[in-house]
mmCIF file of N, CA and C and ligand atoms in Angstrom:
data_model
loop_
_atom_site.group_PDB
_atom_site.id
_atom_site.type_symbol
_atom_site.label_atom_id
_atom_site.label_comp_id
_atom_site.label_asym_id
_atom_site.label_seq_id
_atom_site.Cartn_x
_atom_site.Cartn_y
_atom_site.Cartn_z
ATOM 1 N N UNK A 1 159.391 112.049 85.268
ATOM 2 C CA UNK A 1 160.115 111.491 87.337
ATOM 3 C C UNK A 1 160.491 110.604 87.112
ATOM 4 N N UNK A 2 161.026 110.037 87.983
ATOM 5 C CA UNK A 2 161.830 108.492 87.905
ATOM 6 C C UNK A 2 161.687 107.886 88.530
ATOM 7 N N UNK A 3 160.605 107.430 89.489
ATOM 8 C CA UNK A 3 159.700 106.176 89.553
ATOM 9 C C UNK A 3 158.403 106.409 89.653
ATOM 10 N N UNK A 4 157.939 106.293 88.509
ATOM 11 C CA UNK A 4 157.010 107.028 88.381
ATOM 12 C C UNK A 4 156.337 106.215 86.866
ATOM 13 N N UNK A 5 155.234 105.182 86.734
ATOM 14 C CA UNK A 5 154.857 104.518 85.871
ATOM 15 C C UNK A 5 154.504 104.941 84.891
ATOM 16 N N UNK A 6 153.477 105.722 84.526
ATOM 17 C CA UNK A 6 153.406 107.094 83.724
ATOM 18 C C UNK A 6 154.117 106.919 82.778
ATOM 19 N N UNK A 7 155.487 108.155 83.733
ATOM 20 C CA UNK A 7 156.286 108.313 83.413
ATOM 21 C C UNK A 7 157.619 107.447 82.111
ATOM 22 N N UNK A 8 157.248 106.301 83.007
ATOM 23 C CA UNK A 8 157.740 105.586 81.862
ATOM 24 C C UNK A 8 157.456 105.065 81.074
ATOM 25 N N UNK A 9 156.072 105.601 80.643
ATOM 26 C CA UNK A 9 154.879 104.700 79.960
ATOM 27 C C UNK A 9 155.976 106.084 78.832
ATOM 28 N N UNK A 10 155.155 107.299 78.980
ATOM 29 C CA UNK A 10 155.634 107.958 78.321
ATOM 30 C C UNK A 10 157.001 108.549 76.936
ATOM 31 N N UNK A 11 157.718 107.727 78.725
ATOM 32 C CA UNK A 11 159.809 107.238 77.549
ATOM 33 C C UNK A 11 159.501 106.233 76.538
ATOM 34 N N UNK A 12 158.607 105.635 76.808
ATOM 35 C CA UNK A 12 158.773 104.246 76.073
ATOM 36 C C UNK A 12 159.217 102.681 76.968
ATOM 37 N N UNK A 13 160.214 103.011 78.225
ATOM 38 C CA UNK A 13 160.857 102.520 78.931
ATOM 39 C C UNK A 13 159.669 101.116 79.825
ATOM 40 N N UNK A 14 158.786 102.290 79.349
ATOM 41 C CA UNK A 14 157.937 100.375 79.562
ATOM 42 C C UNK A 14 156.102 100.482 79.061
ATOM 43 N N UNK A 15 156.011 99.233 78.048
ATOM 44 C CA UNK A 15 155.431 99.501 76.971
ATOM 45 C C UNK A 15 153.471 99.913 76.777
ATOM 46 N N UNK A 16 152.583 100.549 75.771
ATOM 47 C CA UNK A 16 151.598 100.173 76.044
ATOM 48 C C UNK A 16 150.873 100.022 74.399
ATOM 49 N N UNK A 17 149.791 100.839 74.577
ATOM 50 C CA UNK A 17 149.094 100.885 73.884
ATOM 51 C C UNK A 17 148.747 101.979 72.598
ATOM 52 N N UNK A 18 149.555 102.534 72.062
ATOM 53 C CA UNK A 18 149.054 104.265 72.243
ATOM 54 C C UNK A 18 147.899 104.515 71.730
ATOM 55 N N UNK A 19 146.974 105.372 71.682
ATOM 56 C CA UNK A 19 146.387 105.620 70.884
ATOM 57 C C UNK A 19 147.169 107.114 69.969
ATOM 58 N N UNK A 20 147.023 107.957 70.447
ATOM 59 C CA UNK A 20 147.961 109.708 70.362
ATOM 60 C C UNK A 20 149.297 109.625 71.100
ATOM 61 N N UNK A 21 149.550 110.679 70.365
ATOM 62 C CA UNK A 21 150.900 111.710 71.131
ATOM 63 C C UNK A 21 151.656 113.025 70.510
ATOM 64 N N UNK A 22 151.195 114.466 70.670
ATOM 65 C CA UNK A 22 152.135 114.845 70.549
ATOM 66 C C UNK A 22 153.035 115.751 71.827
ATOM 67 N N UNK A 23 153.848 116.450 71.335
ATOM 68 C CA UNK A 23 155.172 117.289 72.160
ATOM 69 C C UNK A 23 153.902 117.975 74.138
ATOM 70 N N UNK A 24 152.932 117.580 74.199
ATOM 71 C CA UNK A 24 152.308 118.298 75.309
ATOM 72 C C UNK A 24 151.439 116.325 75.884
ATOM 73 N N UNK A 25 151.254 115.268 74.785
ATOM 74 C CA UNK A 25 149.645 114.564 75.450
ATOM 75 C C UNK A 25 150.460 113.507 75.008
ATOM 76 N N UNK A 26 149.885 112.337 75.774
ATOM 77 C CA UNK A 26 150.059 110.802 75.996
ATOM 78 C C UNK A 26 149.117 110.350 75.848
ATOM 79 N N UNK A 27 148.247 109.510 74.916
ATOM 80 C CA UNK A 27 147.046 108.224 75.278
ATOM 81 C C UNK A 27 147.022 107.726 74.500
ATOM 82 N N UNK A 28 146.690 106.198 75.591
ATOM 83 C CA UNK A 28 146.233 105.508 75.039
ATOM 84 C C UNK A 28 146.045 104.477 76.116
ATOM 85 N N UNK A 29 145.821 102.809 75.844
ATOM 86 C CA UNK A 29 144.507 102.267 75.637
ATOM 87 C C UNK A 29 145.019 101.533 77.421
ATOM 88 N N UNK A 30 143.680 101.461 78.623
ATOM 89 C CA UNK A 30 143.487 101.197 80.474
ATOM 90 C C UNK A 30 143.874 99.157 79.789
ATOM 91 N N UNK A 31 144.915 99.142 81.225
ATOM 92 C CA UNK A 31 145.034 98.019 80.485
ATOM 93 C C UNK A 31 144.138 97.170 81.287
ATOM 94 N N UNK A 32 143.426 97.410 82.119
ATOM 95 C CA UNK A 32 142.742 96.500 82.847
ATOM 96 C C UNK A 32 141.246 97.620 82.376
ATOM 97 N N UNK A 33 140.615 97.855 81.185
ATOM 98 C CA UNK A 33 139.746 98.215 80.706
ATOM 99 C C UNK A 33 138.056 98.820 81.460
ATOM 100 N N UNK A 34 137.481 99.116 81.842
ATOM 101 C CA UNK A 34 136.455 99.181 82.185
ATOM 102 C C UNK A 34 135.185 99.239 81.612
ATOM 103 N N UNK A 35 134.811 99.563 80.685
ATOM 104 C CA UNK A 35 134.100 99.542 79.471
ATOM 105 C C UNK A 35 134.644 99.620 78.193
ATOM 106 N N UNK A 36 134.088 98.853 77.832
ATOM 107 C CA UNK A 36 134.211 98.059 75.760
ATOM 108 C C UNK A 36 135.774 99.615 75.166
ATOM 109 N N UNK A 37 135.906 100.437 75.828
ATOM 110 C CA UNK A 37 136.850 101.667 75.407
ATOM 111 C C UNK A 37 136.603 101.369 76.590
ATOM 112 N N UNK A 38 138.282 102.021 76.571
ATOM 113 C CA UNK A 38 138.437 102.508 77.917
ATOM 114 C C UNK A 38 139.933 102.709 77.392
ATOM 115 N N UNK A 39 140.038 104.517 77.748
ATOM 116 C CA UNK A 39 142.232 104.797 77.451
ATOM 117 C C UNK A 39 142.099 105.914 77.743
ATOM 118 N N UNK A 40 143.367 106.596 78.714
ATOM 119 C CA UNK A 40 144.314 107.148 79.396
ATOM 120 C C UNK A 40 144.580 108.759 78.903
ATOM 121 N N UNK A 41 144.129 110.179 79.577
ATOM 122 C CA UNK A 41 145.252 110.933 78.620
ATOM 123 C C UNK A 41 146.099 111.068 79.603
ATOM 124 N N UNK A 42 147.436 111.219 79.623
ATOM 125 C CA UNK A 42 148.114 112.022 79.524
ATOM 126 C C UNK A 42 148.303 113.422 79.771
ATOM 127 N N UNK A 43 149.105 113.657 80.718
ATOM 128 C CA UNK A 43 150.293 115.591 80.117
ATOM 129 C C UNK A 43 151.813 114.194 80.233
ATOM 130 N N UNK A 44 151.869 115.075 79.412
ATOM 131 C CA UNK A 44 154.318 114.557 79.147
ATOM 132 C C UNK A 44 154.826 115.149 80.706
ATOM 133 N N UNK A 45 153.462 116.227 80.872
ATOM 134 C CA UNK A 45 154.721 116.865 82.491
ATOM 135 C C UNK A 45 154.405 116.252 83.001
ATOM 136 N N UNK A 46 154.445 115.252 84.756
ATOM 137 C CA UNK A 46 155.061 114.979 85.282
ATOM 138 C C UNK A 46 154.010 115.893 86.205
ATOM 139 N N UNK A 47 152.382 115.768 86.302
ATOM 140 C CA UNK A 47 151.768 116.737 87.748
ATOM 141 C C UNK A 47 150.504 115.263 88.161
ATOM 142 N N UNK A 48 151.104 115.876 89.288
ATOM 143 C CA UNK A 48 150.745 114.140 90.550
ATOM 144 C C UNK A 48 149.073 114.521 90.365
ATOM 145 N N UNK A 49 148.474 114.670 90.464
ATOM 146 C CA UNK A 49 147.035 114.864 90.293
ATOM 147 C C UNK A 49 146.040 115.904 89.709
ATOM 148 N N UNK A 50 145.012 116.010 89.752
ATOM 149 C CA UNK A 50 143.581 117.187 89.456
ATOM 150 C C UNK A 50 143.520 118.347 90.289
ATOM 151 N N UNK A 51 144.074 117.778 91.342
ATOM 152 C CA UNK A 51 144.173 118.223 92.595
ATOM 153 C C UNK A 51 145.637 118.946 93.465
ATOM 154 N N UNK A 52 146.731 118.833 92.121
ATOM 155 C CA UNK A 52 148.450 119.469 92.028
ATOM 156 C C UNK A 52 148.106 120.531 90.869
ATOM 157 N N UNK A 53 147.207 120.965 89.656
ATOM 158 C CA UNK A 53 147.646 122.188 88.576
ATOM 159 C C UNK A 53 147.539 123.285 88.806
ATOM 160 N N UNK A 54 148.419 124.311 88.635
ATOM 161 C CA UNK A 54 149.150 125.709 88.897
ATOM 162 C C UNK A 54 148.671 126.004 87.029
ATOM 163 N N UNK A 55 148.947 127.458 88.366
ATOM 164 C CA UNK A 55 148.383 128.339 86.410
ATOM 165 C C UNK A 55 149.186 128.773 84.443
ATOM 166 N N UNK A 56 150.071 127.298 85.602
ATOM 167 C CA UNK A 56 151.183 127.967 84.878
ATOM 168 C C UNK A 56 150.925 127.013 83.309
ATOM 169 N N UNK A 57 150.136 125.272 84.293
ATOM 170 C CA UNK A 57 150.140 124.344 84.024
ATOM 171 C C UNK A 57 148.860 123.796 83.960
ATOM 172 N N UNK A 58 148.229 125.062 83.632
ATOM 173 C CA UNK A 58 146.146 125.061 83.441
ATOM 174 C C UNK A 58 146.238 124.635 81.243
ATOM 175 N N UNK A 59 147.046 125.669 81.023
ATOM 176 C CA UNK A 59 147.228 125.845 79.408
ATOM 177 C C UNK A 59 147.672 123.619 79.123
ATOM 178 N N UNK A 60 147.806 122.816 79.447
ATOM 179 C CA UNK A 60 148.102 121.233 79.006
ATOM 180 C C UNK A 60 147.261 120.651 78.859
ATOM 181 N N UNK A 61 146.909 121.165 80.381
ATOM 182 C CA UNK A 61 145.402 120.300 80.930
ATOM 183 C C UNK A 61 144.253 120.829 80.816
ATOM 184 N N UNK A 62 144.188 121.906 79.517
ATOM 185 C CA UNK A 62 142.700 123.043 78.188
ATOM 186 C C UNK A 62 143.290 121.442 77.169
ATOM 187 N N UNK A 63 144.656 121.796 77.037
ATOM 188 C CA UNK A 63 144.963 121.268 75.852
ATOM 189 C C UNK A 63 144.593 119.138 76.216
ATOM 190 N N UNK A 64 144.971 119.285 76.910
ATOM 191 C CA UNK A 64 143.852 117.533 76.973
ATOM 192 C C UNK A 64 142.481 117.288 76.857
ATOM 193 N N UNK A 65 141.460 118.075 76.653
ATOM 194 C CA UNK A 65 140.452 118.439 76.619
ATOM 195 C C UNK A 65 140.008 118.644 75.211
ATOM 196 N N UNK A 66 140.829 118.811 74.128
ATOM 197 C CA UNK A 66 141.312 119.528 73.479
ATOM 198 C C UNK A 66 141.271 118.129 72.202
ATOM 199 N N UNK A 67 141.573 116.524 72.646
ATOM 200 C CA UNK A 67 142.268 116.508 72.597
ATOM 201 C C UNK A 67 140.659 115.057 72.682
ATOM 202 N N UNK A 68 140.555 114.648 74.006
ATOM 203 C CA UNK A 68 140.012 114.371 73.860
ATOM 204 C C UNK A 68 138.290 114.079 72.690
ATOM 205 N N UNK A 69 138.241 115.518 72.158
ATOM 206 C CA UNK A 69 137.374 116.205 71.455
ATOM 207 C C UNK A 69 137.767 114.550 69.990
ATOM 208 N N UNK A 70 138.547 115.615 70.330
ATOM 209 C CA UNK A 70 139.360 115.236 69.045
ATOM 210 C C UNK A 70 139.467 113.422 69.138
ATOM 211 N N UNK A 71 139.246 112.901 69.774
ATOM 212 C CA UNK A 71 139.438 111.324 69.671
ATOM 213 C C UNK A 71 138.616 111.159 69.827
ATOM 214 N N UNK A 72 137.557 111.092 70.685
ATOM 215 C CA UNK A 72 136.375 110.569 70.704
ATOM 216 C C UNK A 72 134.846 111.287 69.053
ATOM 217 N N UNK A 73 135.258 111.917 68.782
ATOM 218 C CA UNK A 73 135.285 111.943 67.459
ATOM 219 C C UNK A 73 136.237 111.367 66.950
ATOM 220 N N UNK A 74 137.222 111.012 66.039
ATOM 221 C CA UNK A 74 137.596 110.461 65.227
ATOM 222 C C UNK A 74 137.505 108.588 65.623
ATOM 223 N N UNK A 75 136.996 108.650 67.298
ATOM 224 C CA UNK A 75 136.972 106.624 67.226
ATOM 225 C C UNK A 75 135.391 106.835 67.085
ATOM 226 N N UNK A 76 134.535 107.881 67.227
ATOM 227 C CA UNK A 76 133.579 106.844 67.091
ATOM 228 C C UNK A 76 132.827 106.681 68.453
ATOM 229 N N UNK A 77 133.517 108.127 69.617
ATOM 230 C CA UNK A 77 132.662 106.379 71.302
ATOM 231 C C UNK A 77 131.167 107.491 70.841
ATOM 232 N N UNK A 78 130.195 107.712 70.794
ATOM 233 C CA UNK A 78 129.327 108.292 71.071
ATOM 234 C C UNK A 78 128.850 109.072 72.002
ATOM 235 N N UNK A 79 128.396 108.697 73.500
ATOM 236 C CA UNK A 79 128.383 109.508 74.389
ATOM 237 C C UNK A 79 128.949 108.953 75.560
ATOM 238 N N UNK A 80 129.889 109.326 76.131
ATOM 239 C CA UNK A 80 131.295 109.286 76.941
ATOM 240 C C UNK A 80 131.114 109.497 78.467
ATOM 241 N N UNK A 81 132.628 109.152 79.021
ATOM 242 C CA UNK A 81 132.788 109.606 80.157
ATOM 243 C C UNK A 81 133.957 109.963 80.563
ATOM 244 N N UNK A 82 134.180 110.934 81.091
ATOM 245 C CA UNK A 82 135.527 111.296 81.297
ATOM 246 C C UNK A 82 136.100 111.259 83.046
ATOM 247 N N UNK A 83 136.125 110.591 83.396
ATOM 248 C CA UNK A 83 136.870 110.308 84.815
ATOM 249 C C UNK A 83 138.202 110.533 85.392
ATOM 250 N N UNK A 84 139.429 111.588 86.872
ATOM 251 C CA UNK A 84 139.935 112.151 86.941
ATOM 252 C C UNK A 84 139.848 111.512 88.046
ATOM 253 N N UNK A 85 140.758 110.380 88.779
ATOM 254 C CA UNK A 85 140.881 109.943 90.312
ATOM 255 C C UNK A 85 141.575 110.962 91.222
ATOM 256 N N UNK A 86 141.535 111.861 92.805
ATOM 257 C CA UNK A 86 142.575 112.667 93.015
ATOM 258 C C UNK A 86 142.206 111.850 94.341
ATOM 259 N N UNK A 87 143.768 112.267 94.959
ATOM 260 C CA UNK A 87 143.218 110.666 96.048
ATOM 261 C C UNK A 87 143.104 110.061 96.146
ATOM 262 N N UNK A 88 143.593 109.040 96.835
ATOM 263 C CA UNK A 88 144.031 107.841 96.986
ATOM 264 C C UNK A 88 142.278 106.998 97.786
ATOM 265 N N UNK A 89 141.987 107.829 97.854
ATOM 266 C CA UNK A 89 140.651 108.410 98.610
ATOM 267 C C UNK A 89 139.153 107.978 98.053
ATOM 268 N N UNK A 90 139.627 108.475 96.952
ATOM 269 C CA UNK A 90 139.268 108.601 95.810
ATOM 270 C C UNK A 90 139.158 107.572 94.227
ATOM 271 N N UNK A 91 140.350 107.062 94.934
ATOM 272 C CA UNK A 91 140.499 106.150 93.488
ATOM 273 C C UNK A 91 141.892 105.520 92.409
ATOM 274 N N UNK A 92 142.808 107.010 93.312
ATOM 275 C CA UNK A 92 144.055 106.848 92.466
ATOM 276 C C UNK A 92 144.636 106.150 93.059
ATOM 277 N N UNK A 93 144.858 105.437 92.465
ATOM 278 C CA UNK A 93 146.494 104.345 91.764
ATOM 279 C C UNK A 93 147.195 105.275 91.296
ATOM 280 N N UNK A 94 147.691 105.606 90.454
ATOM 281 C CA UNK A 94 148.534 106.187 89.974
ATOM 282 C C UNK A 94 148.836 107.495 90.211
ATOM 283 N N UNK A 95 150.202 107.244 90.581
ATOM 284 C CA UNK A 95 150.365 109.063 91.613
ATOM 285 C C UNK A 95 150.418 110.559 89.364
ATOM 286 N N UNK A 96 150.367 110.338 88.520
ATOM 287 C CA UNK A 96 150.640 111.143 87.488
ATOM 288 C C UNK A 96 148.967 111.642 87.252
ATOM 289 N N UNK A 97 149.106 112.394 86.754
ATOM 290 C CA UNK A 97 147.448 113.030 86.061
ATOM 291 C C UNK A 97 146.910 112.180 84.744
ATOM 292 N N UNK A 98 145.894 111.452 85.316
ATOM 293 C CA UNK A 98 144.942 111.085 84.474
ATOM 294 C C UNK A 98 143.954 111.342 83.809
ATOM 295 N N UNK A 99 143.684 111.272 82.782
ATOM 296 C CA UNK A 99 141.896 110.952 82.488
ATOM 297 C C UNK A 99 141.970 110.478 81.511
ATOM 298 N N UNK A 100 140.535 109.777 82.922
ATOM 299 C CA UNK A 100 140.002 108.428 82.140
ATOM 300 C C UNK A 100 139.302 108.690 81.678
ATOM 301 N N UNK A 101 139.141 107.667 80.155
ATOM 302 C CA UNK A 101 137.918 108.235 79.155
ATOM 303 C C UNK A 101 137.302 106.654 78.728
ATOM 304 N N UNK A 102 135.256 107.059 78.176
ATOM 305 C CA UNK A 102 135.334 105.391 78.690
ATOM 306 C C UNK A 102 134.057 105.171 78.398
ATOM 307 N N UNK A 103 133.690 104.099 77.356
ATOM 308 C CA UNK A 103 132.244 104.779 75.771
ATOM 309 C C UNK A 103 131.998 102.778 76.094
ATOM 310 N N UNK A 104 131.242 102.866 75.391
ATOM 311 C CA UNK A 104 130.447 101.630 74.882
ATOM 312 C C UNK A 104 129.771 100.963 75.872
ATOM 313 N N UNK A 105 129.566 101.647 76.616
ATOM 314 C CA UNK A 105 128.396 100.975 77.901
ATOM 315 C C UNK A 105 127.648 102.397 78.004
ATOM 316 N N UNK A 106 126.658 102.310 78.506
ATOM 317 C CA UNK A 106 125.283 103.246 79.734
ATOM 318 C C UNK A 106 126.823 102.644 81.207
ATOM 319 N N UNK A 107 126.346 103.872 81.763
ATOM 320 C CA UNK A 107 127.567 104.521 82.885
ATOM 321 C C UNK A 107 126.091 104.690 83.450
ATOM 322 N N UNK A 108 126.340 104.516 85.828
ATOM 323 C CA UNK A 108 125.870 104.652 85.625
ATOM 324 C C UNK A 108 125.781 106.184 87.087
ATOM 325 N N UNK A 109 125.205 107.060 87.536
ATOM 326 C CA UNK A 109 125.425 107.612 88.652
ATOM 327 C C UNK A 109 125.234 108.133 90.409
ATOM 328 N N UNK A 110 124.606 108.078 91.028
ATOM 329 C CA UNK A 110 126.898 108.405 90.885
ATOM 330 C C UNK A 110 127.526 107.866 90.472
ATOM 331 N N UNK A 111 128.547 107.936 90.691
ATOM 332 C CA UNK A 111 129.657 106.962 90.563
ATOM 333 C C UNK A 111 129.894 105.992 92.172
ATOM 334 N N UNK A 112 130.392 104.757 92.065
ATOM 335 C CA UNK A 112 131.433 104.786 93.055
ATOM 336 C C UNK A 112 131.875 104.826 94.348
HETATM 337 P P1 5GP B 1 142.726 105.644 88.699
HETATM 338 O O1 5GP B 1 143.157 104.240 90.077
HETATM 339 O O2 5GP B 1 144.593 106.238 89.398
HETATM 340 O O3 5GP B 1 142.890 106.115 88.314
HETATM 341 O O4 5GP B 1 144.305 104.841 87.062
HETATM 342 C C1 5GP B 1 145.106 103.959 87.348
HETATM 343 C C2 5GP B 1 144.832 103.039 85.609
HETATM 344 O O5 5GP B 1 146.003 103.015 85.468
HETATM 345 C C3 5GP B 1 144.230 102.417 86.421
HETATM 346 O O6 5GP B 1 142.821 101.848 85.592
HETATM 347 C C4 5GP B 1 144.894 101.325 85.835
HETATM 348 O O7 5GP B 1 144.226 99.873 84.860
HETATM 349 C C5 5GP B 1 145.843 101.799 84.924
HETATM 350 N N1 5GP B 1 147.063 101.230 84.853
HETATM 351 C C6 5GP B 1 148.084 100.874 85.713
HETATM 352 N N2 5GP B 1 149.205 99.748 86.000
HETATM 353 C C7 5GP B 1 148.932 100.366 83.515
HETATM 354 C C8 5GP B 1 150.345 100.252 83.061
HETATM 355 O O8 5GP B 1 151.294 99.415 83.481
HETATM 356 N N3 5GP B 1 149.340 99.800 82.027
HETATM 357 C C9 5GP B 1 147.513 100.262 81.390
HETATM 358 N N4 5GP B 1 148.096 100.676 80.783
HETATM 359 N N5 5GP B 1 147.241 101.228 82.794
HETATM 360 C C10 5GP B 1 147.995 100.827 82.994
HETATM 361 ZN ZN1 ZN B 2 154.882 110.895 85.546
#
């Protein structure tokens, strides 16, 4: 999608600190980390949020979670948190589906 920050990161038009990439998924470090380890895993296909996933897109969302498992093991994350903010009042600022993966500190519940 032309005017999407994360589509531009996937295409390389905006640089990022890449962790992993395959034909369906891209993972990169968050520019403003909220934990010692904080990266984002996104589908290459533009999906607006986790509130806009169609049945045709469910495979890529499932794939994202196997990638998160693989990266968590490879990076020795230990315990970690996965977050997806869906909509502005839930904290979403970039409207391309993304899963935050946060690790390296203790997390409280409920989140703010
Ligand atoms: P959201 O607030 O939508 O849940 O998460 C968007 C995330 O994208 C934020 O954690 C923010 O720090 C990150 N972010 C925003 N712009 C950039 C960028 O240009 N590069 C990278 N690597 N992360 C970004
Ligand atoms: Zn996009």
